[in-house]
Short mmCIF file of C-alpha atoms and ligand atoms in Angstrom, two decimals:
data_model
loop_
_atom_site.label_atom_id
_atom_site.label_comp_id
_atom_site.label_asym_id
_atom_site.label_seq_id
_atom_site.Cartn_x
_atom_site.Cartn_y
_atom_site.Cartn_z
CA UNK S 1 -75.77 173.43 198.58
CA UNK S 2 -73.36 170.55 197.98
CA UNK S 3 -72.75 169.15 201.41
CA UNK S 4 -71.75 165.70 200.25
CA UNK S 5 -68.21 164.51 200.81
CA UNK S 6 -68.54 162.35 197.72
CA UNK S 7 -68.71 165.35 195.42
CA UNK S 8 -65.28 166.61 194.34
CA UNK S 9 -64.55 170.26 193.64
CA UNK S 10 -65.30 171.68 190.22
CA UNK S 11 -61.57 171.69 189.37
CA UNK S 12 -61.22 168.06 190.41
CA UNK S 13 -64.20 167.06 188.28
CA UNK S 14 -62.78 168.93 185.29
CA UNK S 15 -59.47 167.15 185.76
CA UNK S 16 -61.14 163.74 185.88
CA UNK S 17 -63.24 164.45 182.79
CA UNK S 18 -60.20 165.78 180.95
CA UNK S 19 -58.25 162.63 181.73
CA UNK S 20 -61.11 160.39 180.61
CA UNK S 21 -61.83 162.21 177.37
CA UNK S 22 -58.36 163.35 176.29
CA UNK S 23 -55.82 161.35 178.27
CA UNK S 24 -52.66 163.18 179.29
CA UNK S 25 -52.94 166.20 177.06
CA UNK S 26 -55.87 168.03 175.50
CA UNK S 27 -55.99 167.91 171.71
CA UNK S 28 -58.35 169.24 169.07
CA UNK S 29 -61.30 166.81 168.70
CA UNK S 30 -61.56 167.67 165.00
CA UNK S 31 -58.01 167.81 163.58
CA UNK S 32 -56.29 166.08 166.54
CA UNK S 33 -53.47 168.60 166.86
CA UNK S 34 -52.19 169.31 170.36
CA UNK S 35 -51.66 172.92 169.35
CA UNK S 36 -54.60 174.19 171.40
CA UNK S 37 -54.91 176.92 173.97
CA UNK S 38 -57.29 177.57 176.79
CA UNK S 39 -59.57 180.58 176.97
CA UNK S 40 -61.51 180.71 180.22
CA UNK S 41 -63.60 177.54 180.33
CA UNK S 42 -63.03 176.56 176.74
CA UNK S 43 -60.26 175.60 174.35
CA UNK S 44 -59.38 176.79 170.90
CA UNK S 45 -57.47 174.98 168.18
CA UNK S 46 -54.61 176.98 166.60
CA UNK S 47 -54.79 174.94 163.43
CA UNK S 48 -58.48 174.62 162.49
CA UNK S 49 -59.63 177.42 164.82
CA UNK S 50 -62.60 175.57 166.30
CA UNK S 51 -63.61 176.19 169.87
CA UNK S 52 -64.35 173.25 172.08
CA UNK S 53 -64.83 172.32 175.72
CA UNK S 54 -64.11 169.13 177.66
CA UNK S 55 -67.60 167.85 176.89
CA UNK S 56 -68.51 169.58 173.62
CA UNK S 57 -67.62 166.56 171.47
CA UNK S 58 -69.09 163.87 173.71
CA UNK S 59 -72.66 162.70 174.36
CA UNK S 60 -72.73 165.23 177.19
CA UNK S 61 -72.35 168.17 174.82
CA UNK S 62 -75.75 169.58 175.77
CA UNK S 63 -75.29 169.18 179.50
CA UNK S 64 -76.37 172.46 181.08
CA UNK S 65 -76.04 171.62 184.78
CA UNK S 66 -73.18 173.00 186.86
CA UNK S 67 -70.52 170.27 186.99
CA UNK S 68 -70.90 169.52 190.68
CA UNK S 69 -74.65 169.17 190.39
CA UNK S 70 -74.20 166.90 187.40
CA UNK S 71 -71.70 164.82 189.34
CA UNK S 72 -74.13 164.60 192.23
CA UNK S 73 -77.04 163.34 190.12
CA UNK S 74 -74.71 160.83 188.47
CA UNK S 75 -73.41 159.75 191.86
CA UNK S 76 -77.02 159.26 193.05
CA UNK S 77 -77.75 157.08 190.04
CA UNK S 78 -74.59 154.99 190.31
CA UNK S 79 -75.30 154.07 193.92
CA UNK S 80 -78.99 153.44 193.16
CA UNK S 81 -80.61 156.32 195.00
CA UNK S 82 -84.32 156.16 194.07
CA UNK S 83 -85.65 158.99 191.88
CA UNK S 84 -87.67 160.63 194.67
CA UNK S 85 -84.72 160.71 197.02
CA UNK S 86 -82.45 161.90 194.22
CA UNK S 87 -84.78 164.88 193.80
CA UNK S 88 -84.27 165.84 197.45
CA UNK S 89 -80.52 165.40 197.33
CA UNK S 90 -79.89 167.29 194.09
CA UNK S 91 -82.63 169.94 194.43
CA UNK S 92 -83.47 169.22 190.80
CA UNK S 93 -87.03 168.60 189.60
CA UNK S 94 -88.29 165.04 189.33
CA UNK S 95 -88.48 165.49 185.58
CA UNK S 96 -84.82 166.47 185.43
CA UNK S 97 -83.69 163.62 187.66
CA UNK S 98 -85.71 161.14 185.57
CA UNK S 99 -84.23 162.64 182.43
CA UNK S 100 -80.67 162.19 183.67
CA UNK S 101 -81.24 158.71 185.04
CA UNK S 102 -82.61 157.83 181.63
CA UNK S 103 -79.58 159.33 179.88
CA UNK S 104 -77.23 157.40 182.15
CA UNK S 105 -79.08 154.15 181.46
CA UNK S 106 -79.15 154.67 177.73
CA UNK S 107 -75.36 155.07 177.53
CA UNK S 108 -74.59 151.81 179.27
CA UNK S 109 -72.73 149.59 176.81
CA UNK S 110 -74.70 146.79 175.19
CA UNK S 111 -74.08 143.42 176.81
CA UNK S 112 -72.58 140.95 174.35
CA UNK S 113 -72.18 137.93 176.61
CA UNK S 114 -72.90 134.51 175.16
CA UNK S 115 -74.23 132.11 177.79
CA UNK S 116 -72.79 128.60 177.92
CA UNK S 117 -72.34 125.45 180.03
CA UNK S 118 -75.43 125.51 182.26
CA UNK S 119 -78.13 128.05 181.48
CA UNK S 120 -81.56 128.78 182.93
CA UNK S 121 -84.06 130.56 180.71
CA UNK S 122 -87.46 131.96 181.61
CA UNK S 123 -89.82 134.67 180.48
CA UNK S 124 -91.78 137.34 182.35
CA UNK S 125 -94.42 139.87 181.40
CA UNK S 126 -94.54 143.59 182.02
CA UNK S 127 -97.17 146.26 181.41
CA UNK S 128 -100.32 144.16 181.18
CA UNK S 129 -102.06 143.06 177.99
CA UNK S 130 -100.42 145.64 175.76
CA UNK S 131 -97.12 145.11 177.49
CA UNK S 132 -93.93 143.26 176.71
CA UNK S 133 -92.56 139.79 177.14
CA UNK S 134 -89.02 139.57 178.46
CA UNK S 135 -86.77 136.58 177.96
CA UNK S 136 -84.01 136.41 180.52
CA UNK S 137 -81.26 133.83 180.55
CA UNK S 138 -78.64 133.25 183.22
CA UNK S 139 -75.53 131.16 183.13
CA UNK S 140 -75.82 129.12 186.31
CA UNK S 141 -73.31 129.96 189.01
CA UNK S 142 -72.07 133.07 187.16
CA UNK S 143 -73.05 136.71 186.81
CA UNK S 144 -73.65 136.38 183.07
CA UNK S 145 -77.12 137.37 181.87
CA UNK S 146 -78.72 137.83 178.47
CA UNK S 147 -82.16 139.18 177.66
CA UNK S 148 -84.52 139.94 174.81
CA UNK S 149 -87.66 142.07 174.93
CA UNK S 150 -90.50 141.37 172.52
CA UNK S 151 -92.87 144.08 171.30
CA UNK S 152 -95.86 142.04 172.54
CA UNK S 153 -96.81 139.46 175.16
CA UNK S 154 -97.29 136.43 172.93
CA UNK S 155 -93.97 134.62 172.65
CA UNK S 156 -93.82 131.40 170.66
CA UNK S 157 -91.08 128.87 169.96
CA UNK S 158 -89.67 130.98 167.18
CA UNK S 159 -88.94 133.74 169.70
CA UNK S 160 -87.30 131.20 171.97
CA UNK S 161 -85.20 129.99 169.06
CA UNK S 162 -84.19 133.57 168.25
CA UNK S 163 -83.06 134.11 171.81
CA UNK S 164 -81.06 130.88 171.91
CA UNK S 165 -79.56 131.53 168.51
CA UNK S 166 -78.35 134.93 169.61
CA UNK S 167 -77.32 134.41 173.22
CA UNK S 168 -76.81 130.73 174.01
CA UNK S 169 -73.84 128.69 172.80
CA UNK S 170 -74.45 125.30 171.12
CA UNK S 171 -74.17 122.24 173.39
CA UNK S 172 -75.29 124.17 176.45
CA UNK S 173 -77.37 122.43 179.11
CA UNK S 174 -80.59 124.45 179.10
CA UNK S 175 -83.16 124.44 181.88
CA UNK S 176 -86.61 125.92 181.38
CA UNK S 177 -90.03 125.49 182.86
CA UNK S 178 -92.72 123.44 181.16
CA UNK S 179 -94.19 126.22 179.02
CA UNK S 180 -95.10 125.27 175.45
CA UNK S 181 -92.70 127.82 173.97
CA UNK S 182 -89.79 125.64 175.16
CA UNK S 183 -91.22 122.32 174.03
CA UNK S 184 -88.70 120.28 172.00
CA UNK S 185 -86.60 123.38 171.60
CA UNK S 186 -83.53 121.14 171.29
CA UNK S 187 -84.76 120.32 167.80
CA UNK S 188 -84.47 124.02 166.93
CA UNK S 189 -81.12 124.77 168.55
CA UNK S 190 -78.50 122.23 169.71
CA UNK S 191 -78.92 122.25 173.50
CA UNK S 192 -79.37 119.55 176.13
CA UNK S 193 -82.79 120.58 177.31
CA UNK S 194 -84.33 119.90 180.72
CA UNK S 195 -87.91 121.01 180.81
CA UNK S 196 -89.69 121.02 184.15
CA UNK S 197 -93.10 119.57 183.69
CA UNK S 198 -93.90 118.66 187.24
CA UNK S 199 -94.38 121.50 189.65
CA UNK S 200 -92.22 119.89 192.27
CA UNK S 201 -89.10 119.99 190.11
CA UNK S 202 -89.46 123.56 188.96
CA UNK S 203 -87.66 125.01 191.88
CA UNK S 204 -84.50 123.02 191.27
CA UNK S 205 -84.21 123.67 187.56
CA UNK S 206 -85.15 127.31 187.22
CA UNK S 207 -84.71 128.75 190.70
CA UNK S 208 -81.86 131.12 189.81
CA UNK S 209 -83.65 132.73 186.92
CA UNK S 210 -86.95 133.05 188.76
CA UNK S 211 -85.04 134.70 191.56
CA UNK S 212 -83.62 137.21 189.07
CA UNK S 213 -87.11 138.27 187.97
CA UNK S 214 -87.96 138.94 191.59
CA UNK S 215 -84.84 141.05 192.01
CA UNK S 216 -85.61 142.91 188.77
CA UNK S 217 -89.14 143.79 189.87
CA UNK S 218 -87.87 144.97 193.23
CA UNK S 219 -85.19 147.06 191.53
CA UNK S 220 -87.76 148.78 189.29
CA UNK S 221 -90.16 149.48 192.14
CA UNK S 222 -87.48 150.77 194.45
CA UNK S 223 -85.49 152.87 192.02
CA UNK S 224 -88.11 154.14 189.57
CA UNK S 225 -91.41 153.30 191.30
CA UNK S 226 -92.77 152.21 187.93
CA UNK S 227 -91.59 151.88 184.36
CA UNK S 228 -93.42 152.43 181.06
CA UNK S 229 -93.04 149.85 178.28
CA UNK S 230 -91.10 152.44 176.30
CA UNK S 231 -88.50 152.63 179.05
CA UNK S 232 -88.45 148.94 179.87
CA UNK S 233 -85.51 148.16 177.52
CA UNK S 234 -83.14 150.67 179.09
CA UNK S 235 -84.21 149.76 182.63
CA UNK S 236 -83.63 146.06 181.97
CA UNK S 237 -80.30 146.89 180.39
CA UNK S 238 -79.34 148.88 183.48
CA UNK S 239 -80.44 146.07 185.76
CA UNK S 240 -78.45 143.44 183.88
CA UNK S 241 -75.38 145.63 183.64
CA UNK S 242 -75.46 146.34 187.37
CA UNK S 243 -75.74 142.64 188.06
CA UNK S 244 -72.94 141.59 185.70
CA UNK S 245 -70.56 144.55 186.01
CA UNK S 246 -71.20 146.13 189.39
CA UNK S 247 -67.59 147.33 189.58
CA UNK S 248 -68.08 149.59 186.54
CA UNK S 249 -70.71 151.59 188.39
CA UNK S 250 -68.74 152.11 191.56
CA UNK S 251 -68.48 155.87 191.07
CA UNK S 252 -69.25 158.61 188.54
CA UNK S 253 -65.62 158.32 187.44
CA UNK S 254 -65.93 154.58 186.67
CA UNK S 255 -69.17 155.19 184.78
CA UNK S 256 -67.77 158.03 182.70
CA UNK S 257 -64.67 155.97 182.00
CA UNK S 258 -66.73 153.41 180.09
CA UNK S 259 -69.24 155.78 178.46
CA UNK S 260 -67.48 159.05 177.70
CA UNK S 261 -65.69 159.19 174.33
CA UNK S 262 -64.98 161.80 171.75
CA UNK S 263 -67.68 161.50 169.12
CA UNK S 264 -66.18 161.32 165.61
CA UNK S 265 -66.71 164.56 163.71
CA UNK S 266 -66.86 165.32 160.02
ZN1 ZN H 1 -58.23 171.53 165.15
#
């Protein structure tokens, strides 16, 4: 069933997961002692007697797929195999593939970049009248992005201010289009603001950010076909993370390295 060279053996996967979660030597996730022993697929602590597995104290504790199949669906997601094609490759149902893609998205770390120097900011709308407005900012000439999703499609200057306050450093040169929500925004947050009022200048001042919206829409269509407003936040987060930190999604190993941790226990 697993004809893909990219999928390691079960033992190799276990070894990689063990290294990511525990480092050199397995220890008890509850009392931290290294006095543990292995029984078949699981471990047992000699001190506090709990049983655990490599994944039992991580966000993958409820993962029921065989390891190689799990690795395959994760591999498909990391290299941006569209859902439909992922179904064919993994032999899982579309529901299951969508579920796992969603899980993978939702465990991507939150982006905490602050944009500075030269920034382009624009907004786009998703999901029609009852949809969402998305602010997206890009530091010009870099791979730094920041975004904010509103619960409606009626942004005003206060929303713009909130975005700037949270994601844009003071004294930044800010380029926006001529929309009213950006009007005199430099009186709300200390930026040097260039606002394109004439159509002919728009391309020069906001071309990078408008390009990003195009790439985002293409990404959604290609990878997921469509996205509901409920799933928009995690899809946008995935998109931005892929753009800013492509190297962290090079392989299932790289992805698990940044997302898989022992969850603190009581
Ligand atoms: Zn223990």
